[in-house]
mmCIF file of C-alpha atoms and ligand atoms in Angstrom:
data_model
loop_
_atom_site.group_PDB
_atom_site.id
_atom_site.type_symbol
_atom_site.label_atom_id
_atom_site.label_comp_id
_atom_site.label_asym_id
_atom_site.label_seq_id
_atom_site.Cartn_x
_atom_site.Cartn_y
_atom_site.Cartn_z
ATOM 1 C CA UNK I 1 143.844 -76.371 -0.643
ATOM 2 C CA UNK I 2 140.764 -78.098 -2.794
ATOM 3 C CA UNK I 3 137.784 -75.830 -3.653
ATOM 4 C CA UNK I 4 135.641 -78.037 -1.501
ATOM 5 C CA UNK I 5 137.728 -77.353 1.703
ATOM 6 C CA UNK I 6 137.763 -73.739 0.909
ATOM 7 C CA UNK I 7 134.009 -73.700 0.694
ATOM 8 C CA UNK I 8 133.618 -75.632 4.003
ATOM 9 C CA UNK I 9 136.020 -73.005 5.676
ATOM 10 C CA UNK I 10 134.073 -70.335 4.299
ATOM 11 C CA UNK I 11 130.697 -71.472 5.614
ATOM 12 C CA UNK I 12 132.411 -72.154 9.010
ATOM 13 C CA UNK I 13 133.796 -68.444 9.141
ATOM 14 C CA UNK I 14 130.080 -67.297 8.052
ATOM 15 C CA UNK I 15 128.854 -69.361 11.268
ATOM 16 C CA UNK I 16 127.506 -72.600 9.121
ATOM 17 C CA UNK I 17 129.030 -75.136 11.160
ATOM 18 C CA UNK I 18 126.470 -77.847 11.633
ATOM 19 C CA UNK I 19 124.101 -79.762 9.163
ATOM 20 C CA UNK I 20 120.733 -79.565 10.465
ATOM 21 C CA UNK I 21 118.877 -81.690 7.819
ATOM 22 C CA UNK I 22 120.025 -84.773 5.625
ATOM 23 C CA UNK I 23 119.513 -82.641 2.542
ATOM 24 C CA UNK I 24 120.140 -78.975 1.708
ATOM 25 C CA UNK I 25 117.552 -76.370 1.660
ATOM 26 C CA UNK I 26 117.655 -73.910 -1.517
ATOM 27 C CA UNK I 27 116.619 -70.832 0.740
ATOM 28 C CA UNK I 28 116.962 -68.702 -2.306
ATOM 29 C CA UNK I 29 114.733 -70.562 -4.376
ATOM 30 C CA UNK I 30 112.403 -70.316 -1.354
ATOM 31 C CA UNK I 31 112.514 -66.792 -1.195
ATOM 32 C CA UNK I 32 112.162 -66.269 -4.912
ATOM 33 C CA UNK I 33 109.059 -68.189 -4.776
ATOM 34 C CA UNK I 34 107.816 -66.294 -1.788
ATOM 35 C CA UNK I 35 108.418 -63.084 -3.753
ATOM 36 C CA UNK I 36 106.471 -64.207 -6.986
ATOM 37 C CA UNK I 37 103.678 -65.729 -4.812
ATOM 38 C CA UNK I 38 103.235 -62.348 -3.083
ATOM 39 C CA UNK I 39 103.401 -60.617 -6.369
ATOM 40 C CA UNK I 40 100.426 -62.736 -7.562
ATOM 41 C CA UNK I 41 98.370 -62.330 -4.678
ATOM 42 C CA UNK I 42 98.873 -58.355 -4.843
ATOM 43 C CA UNK I 43 98.049 -58.563 -8.481
ATOM 44 C CA UNK I 44 94.838 -60.000 -7.380
ATOM 45 C CA UNK I 45 93.757 -57.677 -4.813
ATOM 46 C CA UNK I 46 92.625 -53.963 -5.296
ATOM 47 C CA UNK I 47 94.878 -51.335 -4.866
ATOM 48 C CA UNK I 48 93.606 -50.189 -1.636
ATOM 49 C CA UNK I 49 94.403 -53.646 0.061
ATOM 50 C CA UNK I 50 97.780 -54.062 -1.364
ATOM 51 C CA UNK I 51 99.692 -51.930 1.140
ATOM 52 C CA UNK I 52 97.820 -54.018 4.235
ATOM 53 C CA UNK I 53 100.574 -56.132 5.977
ATOM 54 C CA UNK I 54 100.214 -58.292 9.046
ATOM 55 C CA UNK I 55 101.679 -56.461 12.170
ATOM 56 C CA UNK I 56 104.895 -58.662 12.203
ATOM 57 C CA UNK I 57 105.648 -57.655 8.610
ATOM 58 C CA UNK I 58 105.833 -53.877 10.005
ATOM 59 C CA UNK I 59 108.925 -52.046 11.011
ATOM 60 C CA UNK I 60 109.021 -48.812 12.736
ATOM 61 C CA UNK I 61 110.799 -45.875 10.796
ATOM 62 C CA UNK I 62 111.291 -43.922 13.913
ATOM 63 C CA UNK I 63 109.459 -41.104 12.344
ATOM 64 C CA UNK I 64 106.696 -40.191 14.634
ATOM 65 C CA UNK I 65 105.196 -43.537 14.913
ATOM 66 C CA UNK I 66 104.690 -44.308 11.327
ATOM 67 C CA UNK I 67 105.792 -47.508 9.756
ATOM 68 C CA UNK I 68 107.547 -48.927 6.978
ATOM 69 C CA UNK I 69 108.126 -52.591 5.948
ATOM 70 C CA UNK I 70 111.977 -53.415 5.822
ATOM 71 C CA UNK I 71 112.269 -57.084 4.332
ATOM 72 C CA UNK I 72 115.640 -58.281 4.497
ATOM 73 C CA UNK I 73 117.332 -59.320 1.297
ATOM 74 C CA UNK I 74 116.640 -63.009 1.802
ATOM 75 C CA UNK I 75 112.790 -62.187 1.903
ATOM 76 C CA UNK I 76 113.015 -62.430 5.916
ATOM 77 C CA UNK I 77 111.567 -59.647 7.708
ATOM 78 C CA UNK I 78 113.688 -57.579 10.339
ATOM 79 C CA UNK I 79 112.065 -58.260 13.658
ATOM 80 C CA UNK I 80 111.187 -54.872 15.292
ATOM 81 C CA UNK I 81 108.759 -53.507 17.886
ATOM 82 C CA UNK I 82 105.731 -55.153 16.190
ATOM 83 C CA UNK I 83 107.452 -58.489 17.201
ATOM 84 C CA UNK I 84 108.175 -57.469 20.730
ATOM 85 C CA UNK I 85 104.192 -56.353 21.173
ATOM 86 C CA UNK I 86 103.419 -59.764 19.626
ATOM 87 C CA UNK I 87 105.716 -61.426 22.167
ATOM 88 C CA UNK I 88 104.474 -59.631 25.299
ATOM 89 C CA UNK I 89 100.567 -60.203 24.209
ATOM 90 C CA UNK I 90 101.534 -64.216 23.641
ATOM 91 C CA UNK I 91 103.520 -64.661 26.638
ATOM 92 C CA UNK I 92 100.931 -62.895 29.082
ATOM 93 C CA UNK I 93 98.272 -65.042 27.719
ATOM 94 C CA UNK I 94 100.082 -68.288 28.966
ATOM 95 C CA UNK I 95 99.306 -69.760 32.391
ATOM 96 C CA UNK I 96 101.096 -72.925 32.363
ATOM 97 C CA UNK I 97 104.903 -73.910 31.450
ATOM 98 C CA UNK I 98 103.471 -76.265 28.690
ATOM 99 C CA UNK I 99 101.469 -73.209 27.314
ATOM 100 C CA UNK I 100 104.455 -71.228 27.339
ATOM 101 C CA UNK I 101 106.455 -73.787 25.554
ATOM 102 C CA UNK I 102 104.028 -74.186 23.038
ATOM 103 C CA UNK I 103 103.527 -70.280 22.607
ATOM 104 C CA UNK I 104 107.418 -69.912 22.210
ATOM 105 C CA UNK I 105 107.641 -73.030 19.895
ATOM 106 C CA UNK I 106 104.810 -71.400 17.589
ATOM 107 C CA UNK I 107 106.023 -67.936 17.485
ATOM 108 C CA UNK I 108 107.437 -66.490 14.180
ATOM 109 C CA UNK I 109 108.464 -63.005 15.097
ATOM 110 C CA UNK I 110 112.415 -63.844 15.836
ATOM 111 C CA UNK I 111 114.574 -64.645 12.878
ATOM 112 C CA UNK I 112 116.959 -67.009 14.859
ATOM 113 C CA UNK I 113 114.218 -69.422 14.824
ATOM 114 C CA UNK I 114 114.575 -69.637 11.296
ATOM 115 C CA UNK I 115 118.041 -70.801 11.514
ATOM 116 C CA UNK I 116 117.978 -72.977 14.701
ATOM 117 C CA UNK I 117 117.138 -76.924 14.875
ATOM 118 C CA UNK I 118 115.344 -76.715 18.048
ATOM 119 C CA UNK I 119 113.531 -74.400 20.304
ATOM 120 C CA UNK I 120 115.376 -74.860 23.552
ATOM 121 C CA UNK I 121 112.908 -74.166 26.288
ATOM 122 C CA UNK I 122 114.230 -75.464 29.612
ATOM 123 C CA UNK I 123 115.699 -78.258 31.790
ATOM 124 C CA UNK I 124 115.724 -79.489 35.521
ATOM 125 C CA UNK I 125 112.856 -79.446 37.846
ATOM 126 C CA UNK I 126 110.024 -76.798 37.455
ATOM 127 C CA UNK I 127 109.425 -76.928 41.412
ATOM 128 C CA UNK I 128 113.080 -76.023 42.266
ATOM 129 C CA UNK I 129 113.795 -73.049 44.384
ATOM 130 C CA UNK I 130 116.545 -72.013 41.968
ATOM 131 C CA UNK I 131 116.443 -70.676 38.202
ATOM 132 C CA UNK I 132 119.688 -70.678 36.318
ATOM 133 C CA UNK I 133 119.397 -68.541 32.935
ATOM 134 C CA UNK I 134 121.787 -68.188 30.384
ATOM 135 C CA UNK I 135 122.321 -66.316 27.266
ATOM 136 C CA UNK I 136 121.251 -68.639 24.267
ATOM 137 C CA UNK I 137 121.586 -72.142 23.239
ATOM 138 C CA UNK I 138 125.098 -73.348 21.560
ATOM 139 C CA UNK I 139 125.633 -76.057 18.890
ATOM 140 C CA UNK I 140 124.942 -78.914 21.245
ATOM 141 C CA UNK I 141 122.108 -77.369 22.774
ATOM 142 C CA UNK I 142 120.575 -76.833 19.598
ATOM 143 C CA UNK I 143 121.324 -80.332 18.566
ATOM 144 C CA UNK I 144 119.874 -82.047 21.663
ATOM 145 C CA UNK I 145 117.081 -79.237 22.458
ATOM 146 C CA UNK I 146 118.174 -78.822 25.836
ATOM 147 C CA UNK I 147 120.115 -75.823 27.433
ATOM 148 C CA UNK I 148 123.526 -76.383 28.735
ATOM 149 C CA UNK I 149 124.265 -79.708 27.629
ATOM 150 C CA UNK I 150 127.796 -79.046 25.956
ATOM 151 C CA UNK I 151 131.277 -78.341 27.311
ATOM 152 C CA UNK I 152 129.961 -75.269 29.366
ATOM 153 C CA UNK I 153 126.948 -77.335 30.576
ATOM 154 C CA UNK I 154 129.216 -80.072 31.875
ATOM 155 C CA UNK I 155 131.239 -77.423 33.816
ATOM 156 C CA UNK I 156 128.157 -75.889 34.861
ATOM 157 C CA UNK I 157 126.885 -79.551 36.266
ATOM 158 C CA UNK I 158 130.299 -79.788 38.267
ATOM 159 C CA UNK I 159 129.985 -76.203 39.725
ATOM 160 C CA UNK I 160 126.205 -77.237 40.895
ATOM 161 C CA UNK I 161 127.650 -80.509 42.649
ATOM 162 C CA UNK I 162 130.202 -78.405 44.112
ATOM 163 C CA UNK I 163 127.459 -77.002 46.345
ATOM 164 C CA UNK I 164 125.441 -80.080 46.292
ATOM 165 C CA UNK I 165 122.962 -79.293 43.670
ATOM 166 C CA UNK I 166 122.136 -81.270 40.349
ATOM 167 C CA UNK I 167 119.420 -80.930 37.636
ATOM 168 C CA UNK I 168 116.810 -82.527 39.785
ATOM 169 C CA UNK I 169 117.476 -79.610 42.193
ATOM 170 C CA UNK I 170 117.339 -76.599 39.781
ATOM 171 C CA UNK I 171 115.918 -75.165 36.913
ATOM 172 C CA UNK I 172 117.526 -73.893 33.820
ATOM 173 C CA UNK I 173 116.748 -71.765 30.847
ATOM 174 C CA UNK I 174 118.159 -69.156 28.498
ATOM 175 C CA UNK I 175 117.036 -65.376 27.743
ATOM 176 C CA UNK I 176 116.905 -66.661 23.945
ATOM 177 C CA UNK I 177 115.531 -70.149 23.024
ATOM 178 C CA UNK I 178 117.165 -70.191 19.529
ATOM 179 C CA UNK I 179 120.756 -70.649 18.719
ATOM 180 C CA UNK I 180 122.309 -67.669 17.126
ATOM 181 C CA UNK I 181 123.943 -68.590 14.024
ATOM 182 C CA UNK I 182 127.577 -69.373 14.651
ATOM 183 C CA UNK I 183 127.134 -68.816 18.447
ATOM 184 C CA UNK I 184 126.935 -64.899 17.739
ATOM 185 C CA UNK I 185 126.067 -62.643 20.447
ATOM 186 C CA UNK I 186 122.233 -61.978 20.014
ATOM 187 C CA UNK I 187 121.303 -58.530 18.980
ATOM 188 C CA UNK I 188 119.687 -56.303 21.281
ATOM 189 C CA UNK I 189 116.554 -56.332 19.148
ATOM 190 C CA UNK I 190 116.700 -60.441 19.238
ATOM 191 C CA UNK I 191 117.126 -60.013 23.092
ATOM 192 C CA UNK I 192 114.125 -57.746 23.408
ATOM 193 C CA UNK I 193 112.137 -59.903 21.329
ATOM 194 C CA UNK I 194 112.738 -62.782 23.388
ATOM 195 C CA UNK I 195 112.540 -60.947 26.926
ATOM 196 C CA UNK I 196 108.823 -61.276 27.567
ATOM 197 C CA UNK I 197 109.166 -65.170 27.270
ATOM 198 C CA UNK I 198 111.824 -65.413 29.776
ATOM 199 C CA UNK I 199 110.166 -62.726 32.244
ATOM 200 C CA UNK I 200 106.910 -65.045 31.910
ATOM 201 C CA UNK I 201 108.965 -68.175 32.268
ATOM 202 C CA UNK I 202 110.270 -66.567 35.709
ATOM 203 C CA UNK I 203 106.916 -65.839 36.695
ATOM 204 C CA UNK I 204 105.494 -69.267 35.814
ATOM 205 C CA UNK I 205 108.443 -71.140 37.875
ATOM 206 C CA UNK I 206 108.272 -68.578 40.829
ATOM 207 C CA UNK I 207 111.882 -69.498 41.909
ATOM 208 C CA UNK I 208 113.073 -67.828 45.174
ATOM 209 C CA UNK I 209 116.753 -67.511 43.541
ATOM 210 C CA UNK I 210 117.776 -66.607 40.350
ATOM 211 C CA UNK I 211 121.321 -66.898 39.180
ATOM 212 C CA UNK I 212 122.105 -65.032 36.156
ATOM 213 C CA UNK I 213 124.821 -66.869 34.208
ATOM 214 C CA UNK I 214 127.253 -64.372 32.392
ATOM 215 C CA UNK I 215 127.059 -60.716 31.055
ATOM 216 C CA UNK I 216 124.400 -61.037 28.737
ATOM 217 C CA UNK I 217 121.792 -62.695 30.781
ATOM 218 C CA UNK I 218 122.658 -60.250 34.002
ATOM 219 C CA UNK I 219 122.460 -57.234 31.572
ATOM 220 C CA UNK I 220 119.132 -58.210 30.208
ATOM 221 C CA UNK I 221 117.270 -59.264 33.157
ATOM 222 C CA UNK I 222 118.662 -56.580 35.751
ATOM 223 C CA UNK I 223 118.375 -53.899 32.729
ATOM 224 C CA UNK I 224 121.753 -52.283 33.221
ATOM 225 C CA UNK I 225 124.585 -51.721 31.018
ATOM 226 C CA UNK I 226 127.241 -52.580 33.833
ATOM 227 C CA UNK I 227 129.504 -55.520 32.943
ATOM 228 C CA UNK I 228 129.702 -58.788 34.683
ATOM 229 C CA UNK I 229 132.774 -58.153 36.798
ATOM 230 C CA UNK I 230 130.999 -55.073 38.398
ATOM 231 C CA UNK I 231 127.744 -56.875 38.749
ATOM 232 C CA UNK I 232 128.797 -60.526 39.881
ATOM 233 C CA UNK I 233 128.933 -61.668 43.324
ATOM 234 C CA UNK I 234 126.170 -58.882 44.627
ATOM 235 C CA UNK I 235 122.747 -59.749 45.287
ATOM 236 C CA UNK I 236 120.316 -57.985 42.999
ATOM 237 C CA UNK I 237 116.782 -58.125 41.993
ATOM 238 C CA UNK I 238 115.002 -59.246 38.837
ATOM 239 C CA UNK I 239 111.682 -57.918 38.302
ATOM 240 C CA UNK I 240 108.955 -58.710 35.979
ATOM 241 C CA UNK I 241 105.686 -57.227 35.396
ATOM 242 C CA UNK I 242 104.243 -59.590 38.354
ATOM 243 C CA UNK I 243 107.412 -60.592 40.222
ATOM 244 C CA UNK I 244 110.451 -59.530 42.011
ATOM 245 C CA UNK I 245 113.113 -62.071 42.440
ATOM 246 C CA UNK I 246 116.575 -62.028 44.486
ATOM 247 C CA UNK I 247 119.256 -62.647 41.885
ATOM 248 C CA UNK I 248 122.840 -63.548 41.802
ATOM 249 C CA UNK I 249 124.962 -62.603 38.621
ATOM 250 C CA UNK I 250 127.795 -65.094 38.094
ATOM 251 C CA UNK I 251 130.617 -65.674 35.516
ATOM 252 C CA UNK I 252 129.371 -68.007 32.654
ATOM 253 C CA UNK I 253 130.770 -71.166 32.651
ATOM 254 C CA UNK I 254 131.845 -70.919 28.738
ATOM 255 C CA UNK I 255 133.997 -67.970 29.991
ATOM 256 C CA UNK I 256 135.216 -70.048 32.832
ATOM 257 C CA UNK I 257 136.552 -72.603 30.213
ATOM 258 C CA UNK I 258 138.482 -69.739 28.784
ATOM 259 C CA UNK I 259 139.567 -68.333 31.746
ATOM 260 C CA UNK I 260 140.151 -70.980 34.388
ATOM 261 C CA UNK I 261 141.902 -68.881 36.980
ATOM 262 C CA UNK I 262 138.346 -66.905 37.583
ATOM 263 C CA UNK I 263 136.971 -70.073 38.722
ATOM 264 C CA UNK I 264 137.712 -68.816 42.356
ATOM 265 C CA UNK I 265 135.513 -65.823 41.803
ATOM 266 C CA UNK I 266 132.762 -67.839 40.751
ATOM 267 C CA UNK I 267 133.155 -69.909 43.727
ATOM 268 C CA UNK I 268 132.835 -67.113 45.817
ATOM 269 C CA UNK I 269 129.447 -66.608 44.148
ATOM 270 C CA UNK I 270 128.365 -69.973 44.400
ATOM 271 C CA UNK I 271 128.921 -70.160 48.318
ATOM 272 C CA UNK I 272 126.655 -66.951 48.663
ATOM 273 C CA UNK I 273 123.946 -68.964 46.809
ATOM 274 C CA UNK I 274 124.226 -71.913 48.900
ATOM 275 C CA UNK I 275 124.079 -69.955 51.989
ATOM 276 C CA UNK I 276 121.002 -68.317 50.877
ATOM 277 C CA UNK I 277 119.413 -71.802 49.817
ATOM 278 C CA UNK I 278 120.506 -73.297 53.012
ATOM 279 C CA UNK I 279 118.952 -70.655 55.166
ATOM 280 C CA UNK I 280 115.833 -70.838 53.408
ATOM 281 C CA UNK I 281 115.589 -74.615 53.972
HETATM 282 N N1 URA H 1 125.317 -71.144 26.724
HETATM 283 C C1 URA H 1 124.248 -70.618 27.325
HETATM 284 O O1 URA H 1 124.087 -69.294 27.620
HETATM 285 N N2 URA H 1 123.121 -71.353 27.186
HETATM 286 C C2 URA H 1 123.275 -72.782 26.917
HETATM 287 O O2 URA H 1 122.239 -73.277 26.905
HETATM 288 C C3 URA H 1 124.420 -73.211 26.714
HETATM 289 C C4 URA H 1 125.590 -72.527 26.598
#
């Protein structure tokens, strides 16, 4: 095997499975530049100011509220409680979907944004009665900037069609708006940082029904550690600061692609959703 192939395979295993730019970006050089410019600025500052950091650069040490700065080796700061607080504040200030979209796109408190090409906000009809929420964009979604456009998305479209719905009749988003590298599972910290945005999103859409696609979405928004097999098929409630919405957790279409025999379970869930929508009409 040639060295090139080995290197490519090594990249793929590390989650680098897509080219985002025409030319490579040397992140190591960038982080060295950042470090040396930080040193230069600090040299120019009086000692008393040298410890000052912006809130996003602080990390809780877990020792009685004192905070400690923990930059990652690459120079990227680990997201923390301060990022969650900032997200809560920013999300609360938005009054329209466009404001929310702009606020998320400008938010720098989640490391996932650094490796993603797009901020994947939503697709579908903002006036829909039904809002579907997945986990996070995958590779195709990151490329196109829209949720559920890859293989799982195509299956989702077929599932919707089975109960006479399509993207003009539903609204679709994700808990996390940035693709985790290599489609890894988002960390609990990343999820908590993004939670204020999806909760505000729900408040702005005001759906009658939420469909939670997969365990990650269901656990996050129902604030439970129960698995999707226990949660699915039972009506529950998503509560945000200003809203409480009826919610149906169901199996994620990506899971159904791997376990097609479980499509019958998701069909049962879809029928329940259809029944509630028909009754509401
Ligand atoms: N899986 C998700 O959870 N969301 C998407 O947008 C695509 C795949």
